[in-house]
PDB file of C-alpha atoms in Angstrom:
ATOM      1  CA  UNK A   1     155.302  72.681  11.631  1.00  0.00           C
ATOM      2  CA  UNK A   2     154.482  73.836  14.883  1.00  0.00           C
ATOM      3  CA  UNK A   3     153.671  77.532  13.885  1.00  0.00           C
ATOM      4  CA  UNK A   4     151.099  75.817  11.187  1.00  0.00           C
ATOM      5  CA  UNK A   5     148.055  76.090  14.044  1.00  0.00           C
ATOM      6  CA  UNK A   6     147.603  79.304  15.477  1.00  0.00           C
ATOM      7  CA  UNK A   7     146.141  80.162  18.947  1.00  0.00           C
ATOM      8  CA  UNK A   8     144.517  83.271  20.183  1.00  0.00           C
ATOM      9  CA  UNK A   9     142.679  84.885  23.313  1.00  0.00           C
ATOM     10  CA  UNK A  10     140.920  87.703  23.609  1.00  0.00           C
ATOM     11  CA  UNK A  11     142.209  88.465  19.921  1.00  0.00           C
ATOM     12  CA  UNK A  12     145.927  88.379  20.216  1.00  0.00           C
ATOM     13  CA  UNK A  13     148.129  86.384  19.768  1.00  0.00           C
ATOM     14  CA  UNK A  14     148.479  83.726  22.239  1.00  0.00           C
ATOM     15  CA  UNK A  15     151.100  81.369  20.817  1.00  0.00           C
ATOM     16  CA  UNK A  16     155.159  80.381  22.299  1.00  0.00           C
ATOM     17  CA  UNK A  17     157.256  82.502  20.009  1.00  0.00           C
ATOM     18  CA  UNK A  18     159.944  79.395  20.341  1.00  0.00           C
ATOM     19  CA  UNK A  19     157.893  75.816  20.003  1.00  0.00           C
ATOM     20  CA  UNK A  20     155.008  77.315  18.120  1.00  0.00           C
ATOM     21  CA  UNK A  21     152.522  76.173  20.636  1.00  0.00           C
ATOM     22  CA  UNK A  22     150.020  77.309  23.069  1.00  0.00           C
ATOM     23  CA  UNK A  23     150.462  79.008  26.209  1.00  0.00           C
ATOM     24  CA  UNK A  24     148.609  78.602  29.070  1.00  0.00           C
ATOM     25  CA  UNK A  25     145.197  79.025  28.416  1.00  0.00           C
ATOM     26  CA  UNK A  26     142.200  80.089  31.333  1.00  0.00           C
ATOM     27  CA  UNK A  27     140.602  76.914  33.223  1.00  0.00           C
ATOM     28  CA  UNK A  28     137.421  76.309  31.882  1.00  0.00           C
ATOM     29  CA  UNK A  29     135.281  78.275  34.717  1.00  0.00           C
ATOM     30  CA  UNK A  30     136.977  81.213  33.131  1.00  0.00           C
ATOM     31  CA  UNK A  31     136.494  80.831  29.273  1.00  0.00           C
ATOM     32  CA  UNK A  32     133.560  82.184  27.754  1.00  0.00           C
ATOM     33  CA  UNK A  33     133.528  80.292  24.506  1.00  0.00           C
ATOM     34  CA  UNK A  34     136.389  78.708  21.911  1.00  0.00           C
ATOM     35  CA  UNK A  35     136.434  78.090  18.372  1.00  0.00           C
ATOM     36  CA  UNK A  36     138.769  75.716  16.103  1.00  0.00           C
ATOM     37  CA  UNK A  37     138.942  76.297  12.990  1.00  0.00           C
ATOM     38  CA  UNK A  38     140.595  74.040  10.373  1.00  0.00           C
ATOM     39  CA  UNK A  39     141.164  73.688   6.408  1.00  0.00           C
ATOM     40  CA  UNK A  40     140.659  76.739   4.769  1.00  0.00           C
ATOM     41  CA  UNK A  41     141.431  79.771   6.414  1.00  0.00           C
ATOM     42  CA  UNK A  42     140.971  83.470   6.907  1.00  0.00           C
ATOM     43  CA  UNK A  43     143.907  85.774   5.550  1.00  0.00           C
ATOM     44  CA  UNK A  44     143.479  87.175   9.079  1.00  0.00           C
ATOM     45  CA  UNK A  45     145.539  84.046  10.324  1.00  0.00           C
ATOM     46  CA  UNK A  46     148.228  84.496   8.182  1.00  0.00           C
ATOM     47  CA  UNK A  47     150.641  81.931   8.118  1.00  0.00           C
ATOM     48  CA  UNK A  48     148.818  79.679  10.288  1.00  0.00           C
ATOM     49  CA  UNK A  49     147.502  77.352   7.758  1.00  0.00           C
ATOM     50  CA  UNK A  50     146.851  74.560   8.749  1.00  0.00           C
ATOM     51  CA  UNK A  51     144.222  75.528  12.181  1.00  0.00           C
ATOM     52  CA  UNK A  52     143.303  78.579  14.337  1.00  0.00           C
ATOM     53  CA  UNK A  53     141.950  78.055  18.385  1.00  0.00           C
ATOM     54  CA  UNK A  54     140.478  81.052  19.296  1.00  0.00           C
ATOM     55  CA  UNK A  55     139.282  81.516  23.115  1.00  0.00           C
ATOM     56  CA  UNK A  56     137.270  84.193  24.947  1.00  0.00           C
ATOM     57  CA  UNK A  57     137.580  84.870  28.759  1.00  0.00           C
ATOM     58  CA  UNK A  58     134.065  85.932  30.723  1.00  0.00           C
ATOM     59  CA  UNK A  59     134.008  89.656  31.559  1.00  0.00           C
ATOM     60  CA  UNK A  60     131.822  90.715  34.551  1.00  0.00           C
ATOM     61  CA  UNK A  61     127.969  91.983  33.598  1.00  0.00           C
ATOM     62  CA  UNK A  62     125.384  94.163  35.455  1.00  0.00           C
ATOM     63  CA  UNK A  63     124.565  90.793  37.321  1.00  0.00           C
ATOM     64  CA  UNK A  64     126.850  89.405  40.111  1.00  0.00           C
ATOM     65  CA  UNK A  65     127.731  86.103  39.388  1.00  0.00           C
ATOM     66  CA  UNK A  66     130.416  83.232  40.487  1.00  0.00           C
ATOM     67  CA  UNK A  67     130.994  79.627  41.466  1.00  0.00           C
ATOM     68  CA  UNK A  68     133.476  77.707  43.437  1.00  0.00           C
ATOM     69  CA  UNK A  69     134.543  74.150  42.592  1.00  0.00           C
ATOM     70  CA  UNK A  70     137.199  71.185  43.691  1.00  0.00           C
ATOM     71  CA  UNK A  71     137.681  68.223  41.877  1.00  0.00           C
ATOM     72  CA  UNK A  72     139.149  64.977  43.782  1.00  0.00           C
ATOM     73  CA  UNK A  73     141.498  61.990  42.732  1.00  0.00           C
ATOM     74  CA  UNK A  74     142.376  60.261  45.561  1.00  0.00           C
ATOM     75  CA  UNK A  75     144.036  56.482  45.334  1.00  0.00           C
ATOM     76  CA  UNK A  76     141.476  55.578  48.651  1.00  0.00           C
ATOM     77  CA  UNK A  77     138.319  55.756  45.928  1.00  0.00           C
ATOM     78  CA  UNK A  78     140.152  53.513  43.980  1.00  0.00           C
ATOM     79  CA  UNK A  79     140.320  49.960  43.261  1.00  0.00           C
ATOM     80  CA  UNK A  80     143.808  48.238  43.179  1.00  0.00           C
ATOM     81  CA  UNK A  81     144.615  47.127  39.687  1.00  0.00           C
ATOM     82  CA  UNK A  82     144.498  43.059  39.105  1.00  0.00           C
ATOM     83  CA  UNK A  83     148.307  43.016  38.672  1.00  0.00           C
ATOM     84  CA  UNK A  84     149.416  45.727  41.545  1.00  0.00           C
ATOM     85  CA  UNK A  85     150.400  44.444  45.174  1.00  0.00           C
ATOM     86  CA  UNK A  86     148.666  47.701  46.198  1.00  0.00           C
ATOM     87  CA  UNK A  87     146.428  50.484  45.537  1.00  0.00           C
ATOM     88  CA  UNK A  88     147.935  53.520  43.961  1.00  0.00           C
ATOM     89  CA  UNK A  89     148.548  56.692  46.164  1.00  0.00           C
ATOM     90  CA  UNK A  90     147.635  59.614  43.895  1.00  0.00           C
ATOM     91  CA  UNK A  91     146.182  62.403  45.367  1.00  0.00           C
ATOM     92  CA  UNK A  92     145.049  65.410  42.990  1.00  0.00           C
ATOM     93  CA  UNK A  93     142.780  67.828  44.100  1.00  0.00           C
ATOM     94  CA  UNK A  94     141.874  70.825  41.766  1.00  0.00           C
ATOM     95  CA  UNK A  95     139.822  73.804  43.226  1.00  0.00           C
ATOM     96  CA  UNK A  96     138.966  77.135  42.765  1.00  0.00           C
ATOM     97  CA  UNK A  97     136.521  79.610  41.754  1.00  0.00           C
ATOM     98  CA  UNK A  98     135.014  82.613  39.759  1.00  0.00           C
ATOM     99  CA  UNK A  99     133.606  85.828  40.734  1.00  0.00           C
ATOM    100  CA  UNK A 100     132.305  89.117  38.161  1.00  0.00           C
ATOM    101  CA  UNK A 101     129.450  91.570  38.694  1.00  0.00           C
ATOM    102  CA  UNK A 102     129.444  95.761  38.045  1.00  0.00           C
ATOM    103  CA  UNK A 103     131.600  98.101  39.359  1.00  0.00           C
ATOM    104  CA  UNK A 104     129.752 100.960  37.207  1.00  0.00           C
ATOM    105  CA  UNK A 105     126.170  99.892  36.303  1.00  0.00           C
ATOM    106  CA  UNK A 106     126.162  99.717  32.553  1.00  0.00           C
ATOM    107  CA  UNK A 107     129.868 101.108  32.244  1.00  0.00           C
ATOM    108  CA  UNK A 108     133.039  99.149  34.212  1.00  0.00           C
ATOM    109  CA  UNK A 109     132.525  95.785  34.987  1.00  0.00           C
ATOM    110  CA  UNK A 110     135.625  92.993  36.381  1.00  0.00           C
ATOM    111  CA  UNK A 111     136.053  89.423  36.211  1.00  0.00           C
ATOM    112  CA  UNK A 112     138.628  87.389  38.356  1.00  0.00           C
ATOM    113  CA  UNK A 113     138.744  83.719  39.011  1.00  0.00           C
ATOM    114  CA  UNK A 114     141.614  81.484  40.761  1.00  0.00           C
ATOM    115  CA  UNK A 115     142.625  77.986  40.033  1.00  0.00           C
ATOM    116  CA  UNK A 116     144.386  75.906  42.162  1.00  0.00           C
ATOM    117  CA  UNK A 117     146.706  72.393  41.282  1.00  0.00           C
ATOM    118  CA  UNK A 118     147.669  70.168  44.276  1.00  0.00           C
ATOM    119  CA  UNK A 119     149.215  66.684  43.219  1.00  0.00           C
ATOM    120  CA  UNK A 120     151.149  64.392  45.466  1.00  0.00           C
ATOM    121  CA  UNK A 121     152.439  60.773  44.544  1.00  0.00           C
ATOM    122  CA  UNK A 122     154.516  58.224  46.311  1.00  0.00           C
ATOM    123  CA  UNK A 123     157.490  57.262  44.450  1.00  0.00           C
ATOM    124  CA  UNK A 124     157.520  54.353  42.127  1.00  0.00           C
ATOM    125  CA  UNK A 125     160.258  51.755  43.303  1.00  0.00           C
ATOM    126  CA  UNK A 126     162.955  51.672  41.195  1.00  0.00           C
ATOM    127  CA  UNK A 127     166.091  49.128  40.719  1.00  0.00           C
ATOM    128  CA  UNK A 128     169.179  50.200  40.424  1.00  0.00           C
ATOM    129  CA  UNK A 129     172.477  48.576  41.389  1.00  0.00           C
ATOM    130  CA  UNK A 130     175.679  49.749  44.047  1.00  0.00           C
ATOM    131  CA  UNK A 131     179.116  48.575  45.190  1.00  0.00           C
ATOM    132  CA  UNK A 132     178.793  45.939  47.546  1.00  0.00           C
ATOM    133  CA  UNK A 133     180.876  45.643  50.962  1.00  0.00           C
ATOM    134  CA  UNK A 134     182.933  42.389  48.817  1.00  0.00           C
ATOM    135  CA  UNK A 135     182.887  44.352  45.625  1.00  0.00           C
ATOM    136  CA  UNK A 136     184.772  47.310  47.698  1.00  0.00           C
ATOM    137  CA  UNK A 137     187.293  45.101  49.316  1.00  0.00           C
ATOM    138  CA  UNK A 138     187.838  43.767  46.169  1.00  0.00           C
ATOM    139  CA  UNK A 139     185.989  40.472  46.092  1.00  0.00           C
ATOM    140  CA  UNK A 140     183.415  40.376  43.112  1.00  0.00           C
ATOM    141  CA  UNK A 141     182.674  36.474  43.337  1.00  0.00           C
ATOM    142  CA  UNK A 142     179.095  37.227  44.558  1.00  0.00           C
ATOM    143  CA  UNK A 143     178.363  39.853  41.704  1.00  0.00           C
ATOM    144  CA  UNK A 144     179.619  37.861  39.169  1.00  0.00           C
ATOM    145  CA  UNK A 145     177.871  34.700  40.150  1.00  0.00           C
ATOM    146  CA  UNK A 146     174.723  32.983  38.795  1.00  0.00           C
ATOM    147  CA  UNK A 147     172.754  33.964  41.597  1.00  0.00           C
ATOM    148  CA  UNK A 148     173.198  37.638  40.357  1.00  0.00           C
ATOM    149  CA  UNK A 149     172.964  37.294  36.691  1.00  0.00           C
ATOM    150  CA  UNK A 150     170.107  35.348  35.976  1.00  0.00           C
ATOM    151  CA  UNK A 151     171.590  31.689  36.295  1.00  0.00           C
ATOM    152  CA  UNK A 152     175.249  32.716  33.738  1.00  0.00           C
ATOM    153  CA  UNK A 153     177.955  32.439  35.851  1.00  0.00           C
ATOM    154  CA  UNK A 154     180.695  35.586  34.263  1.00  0.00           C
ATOM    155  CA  UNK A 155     184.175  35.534  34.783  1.00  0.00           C
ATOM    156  CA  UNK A 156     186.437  38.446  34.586  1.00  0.00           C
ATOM    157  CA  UNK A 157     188.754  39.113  32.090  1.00  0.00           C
ATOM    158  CA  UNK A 158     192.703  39.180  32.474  1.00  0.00           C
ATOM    159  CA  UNK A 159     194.617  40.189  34.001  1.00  0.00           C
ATOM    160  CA  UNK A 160     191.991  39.940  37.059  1.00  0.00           C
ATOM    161  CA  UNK A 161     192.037  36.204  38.194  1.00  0.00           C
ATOM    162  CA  UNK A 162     189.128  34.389  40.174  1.00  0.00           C
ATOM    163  CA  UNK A 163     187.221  37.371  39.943  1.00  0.00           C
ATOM    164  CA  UNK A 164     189.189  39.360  42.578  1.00  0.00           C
ATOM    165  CA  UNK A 165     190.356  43.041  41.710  1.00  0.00           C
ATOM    166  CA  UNK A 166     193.028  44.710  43.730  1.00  0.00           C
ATOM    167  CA  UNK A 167     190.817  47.768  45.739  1.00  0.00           C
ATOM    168  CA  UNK A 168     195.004  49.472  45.204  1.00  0.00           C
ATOM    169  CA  UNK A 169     193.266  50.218  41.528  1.00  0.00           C
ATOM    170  CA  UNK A 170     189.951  51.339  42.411  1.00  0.00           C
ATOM    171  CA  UNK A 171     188.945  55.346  41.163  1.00  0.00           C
ATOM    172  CA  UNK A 172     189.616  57.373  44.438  1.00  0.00           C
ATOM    173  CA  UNK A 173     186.657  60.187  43.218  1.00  0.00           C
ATOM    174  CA  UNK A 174     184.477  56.623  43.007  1.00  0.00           C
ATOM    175  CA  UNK A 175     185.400  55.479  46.372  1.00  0.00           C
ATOM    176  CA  UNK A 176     184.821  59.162  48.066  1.00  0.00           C
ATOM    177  CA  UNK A 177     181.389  59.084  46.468  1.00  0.00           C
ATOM    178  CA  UNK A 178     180.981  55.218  47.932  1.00  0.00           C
ATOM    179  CA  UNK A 179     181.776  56.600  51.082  1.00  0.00           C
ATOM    180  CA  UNK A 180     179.613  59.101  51.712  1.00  0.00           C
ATOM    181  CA  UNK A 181     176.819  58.335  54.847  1.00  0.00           C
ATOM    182  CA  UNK A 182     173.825  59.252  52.500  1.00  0.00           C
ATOM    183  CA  UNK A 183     175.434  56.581  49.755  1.00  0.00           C
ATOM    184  CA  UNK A 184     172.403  53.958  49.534  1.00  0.00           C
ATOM    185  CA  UNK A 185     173.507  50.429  50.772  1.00  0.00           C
ATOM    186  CA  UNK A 186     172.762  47.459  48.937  1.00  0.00           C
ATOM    187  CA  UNK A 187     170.041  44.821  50.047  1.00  0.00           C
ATOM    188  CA  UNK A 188     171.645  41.568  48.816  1.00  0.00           C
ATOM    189  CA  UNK A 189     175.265  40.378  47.812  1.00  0.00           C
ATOM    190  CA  UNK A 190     173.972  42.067  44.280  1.00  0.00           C
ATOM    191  CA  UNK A 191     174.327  45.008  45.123  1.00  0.00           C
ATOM    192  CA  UNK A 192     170.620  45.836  44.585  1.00  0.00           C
ATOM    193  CA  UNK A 193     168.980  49.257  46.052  1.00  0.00           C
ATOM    194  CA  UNK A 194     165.161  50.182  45.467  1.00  0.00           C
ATOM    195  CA  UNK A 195     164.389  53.600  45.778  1.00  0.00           C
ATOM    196  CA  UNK A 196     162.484  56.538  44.153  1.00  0.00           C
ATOM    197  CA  UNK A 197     161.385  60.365  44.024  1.00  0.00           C
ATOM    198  CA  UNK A 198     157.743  61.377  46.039  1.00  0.00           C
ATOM    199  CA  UNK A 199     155.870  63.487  42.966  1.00  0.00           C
ATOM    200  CA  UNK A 200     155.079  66.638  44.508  1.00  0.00           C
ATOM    201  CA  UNK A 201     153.304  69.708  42.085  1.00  0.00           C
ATOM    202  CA  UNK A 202     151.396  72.754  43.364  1.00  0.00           C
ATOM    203  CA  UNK A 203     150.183  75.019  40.107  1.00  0.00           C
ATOM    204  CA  UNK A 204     148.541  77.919  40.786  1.00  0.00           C
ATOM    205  CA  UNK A 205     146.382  80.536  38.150  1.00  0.00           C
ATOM    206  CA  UNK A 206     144.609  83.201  38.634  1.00  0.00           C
ATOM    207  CA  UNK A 207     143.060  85.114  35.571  1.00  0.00           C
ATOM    208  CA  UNK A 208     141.512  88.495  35.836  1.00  0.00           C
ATOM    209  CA  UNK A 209     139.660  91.154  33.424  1.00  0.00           C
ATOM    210  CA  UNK A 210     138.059  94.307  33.766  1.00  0.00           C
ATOM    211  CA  UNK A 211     135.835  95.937  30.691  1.00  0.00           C
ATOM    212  CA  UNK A 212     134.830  99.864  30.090  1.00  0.00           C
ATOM    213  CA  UNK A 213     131.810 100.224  28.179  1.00  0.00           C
ATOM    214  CA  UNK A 214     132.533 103.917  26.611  1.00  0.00           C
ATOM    215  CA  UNK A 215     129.654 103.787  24.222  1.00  0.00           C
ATOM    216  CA  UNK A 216     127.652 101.769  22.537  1.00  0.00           C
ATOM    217  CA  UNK A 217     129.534 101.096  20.347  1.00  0.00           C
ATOM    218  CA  UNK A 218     133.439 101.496  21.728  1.00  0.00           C
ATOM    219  CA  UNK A 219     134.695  99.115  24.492  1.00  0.00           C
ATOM    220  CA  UNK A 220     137.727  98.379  25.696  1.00  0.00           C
ATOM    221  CA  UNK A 221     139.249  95.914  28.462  1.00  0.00           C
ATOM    222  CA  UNK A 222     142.329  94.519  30.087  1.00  0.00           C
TER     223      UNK A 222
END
């Protein structure tokens, strides 16, 4: 079940109330520690039987403190694969930083660090097929010959003789879609297109905490 693993930050509750999964936890420059936990739990847990991830985010100290990082995937640093005609394109670059230090000496303290996603790909080519100029006038000798269907030769079925169609019966919606200037055209007397989407993803987090120390013993933070 997918409530059977709990997870937890900061000690609440950190689990999708729908799927029973994870949200979002802080990049790794911004956790403190983690701990899974699995078999035999805790009554704390409750009904998560079965596993518990529990995660800490860093609070800010007396010291100032902080990095900055970027990591790079770029399809120029790589080699082509044996089978590819080219190299891939990926680009991926992952950056940000931490900062946390006093605000109070020995009393408030604040943490904040910022994550950045950037990920661009160029489409993969994909095959699909389209009305041809003969297939629209009603002539589907080309489509339905061996050249286009891996060497079987296909005839269509009555009424339709020597693979002609009258365009009179063609779907009027289908033919004002056809028509439109964007509509891809076809490369061969197939009918094939190639075409695909660019992959383009920007995720952004930012993750931020401040901590009171009231006493020795009594703390609290947001």
């Amino acid at each position: 079940l997918g409530t059977s693993v709990g997870y937890f930050l900061d000690g609440a509750v950190h689990s999708q109330l729908a799927s029973g999964g994870n949200l979002s936890a802080p990049f790794p420059d911004a956790l403190q520690e983690f701990k899974v936990e699995t078999g035999a739990l805790s009554a704390q847990y409750g009904m998560h039987s079965a596993g518990a991830v529990t995660m800490v985010t860093k609070s800010g100290t007396n010291q100032w403190h902080g990095d900055a990082f970027e990591f790079v995937r770029n399809g120029m640093f790589n080699a082509r694969n044996v089978f590819a005609l080219k190299r891939d394109t990926l680009k991926r670059n992952q950056f940000g930083g931490t900062v946390g230090g006093p605000i109070l000496s020995n009393k408030l303290f604040f943490f904040a660090g910022y994550q950045g996603t950037k990920t661009r790909a160029d489409p993969s080519p994909t095959q699909s097929f389209v009305p041809t100029p003969a297939m629209l006038a009603g002539d589907f000798t080309a489509i339905t010959s061996p050249a286009c269907n891996n060497g079987r030769q296909i005839a269509l079925r009555a009424p339709f003789v020597g693979n002609r169609i009258d365009p009179a019966q063609f779907s009027k919606p289908a033919l004002a879609i056809v028509g439109r200037s964007d509509f891809p055209k076809p490369v061969d007397g197939c009918g094939l297109v190639t075409w695909g989407n660019p992959f383009v993803s920007n995720d952004h987090m930012a993750v931020g905490r401040v901590d009171y120390q009231l006493s020795s013993s009594l703390s609290i933070f947001g």
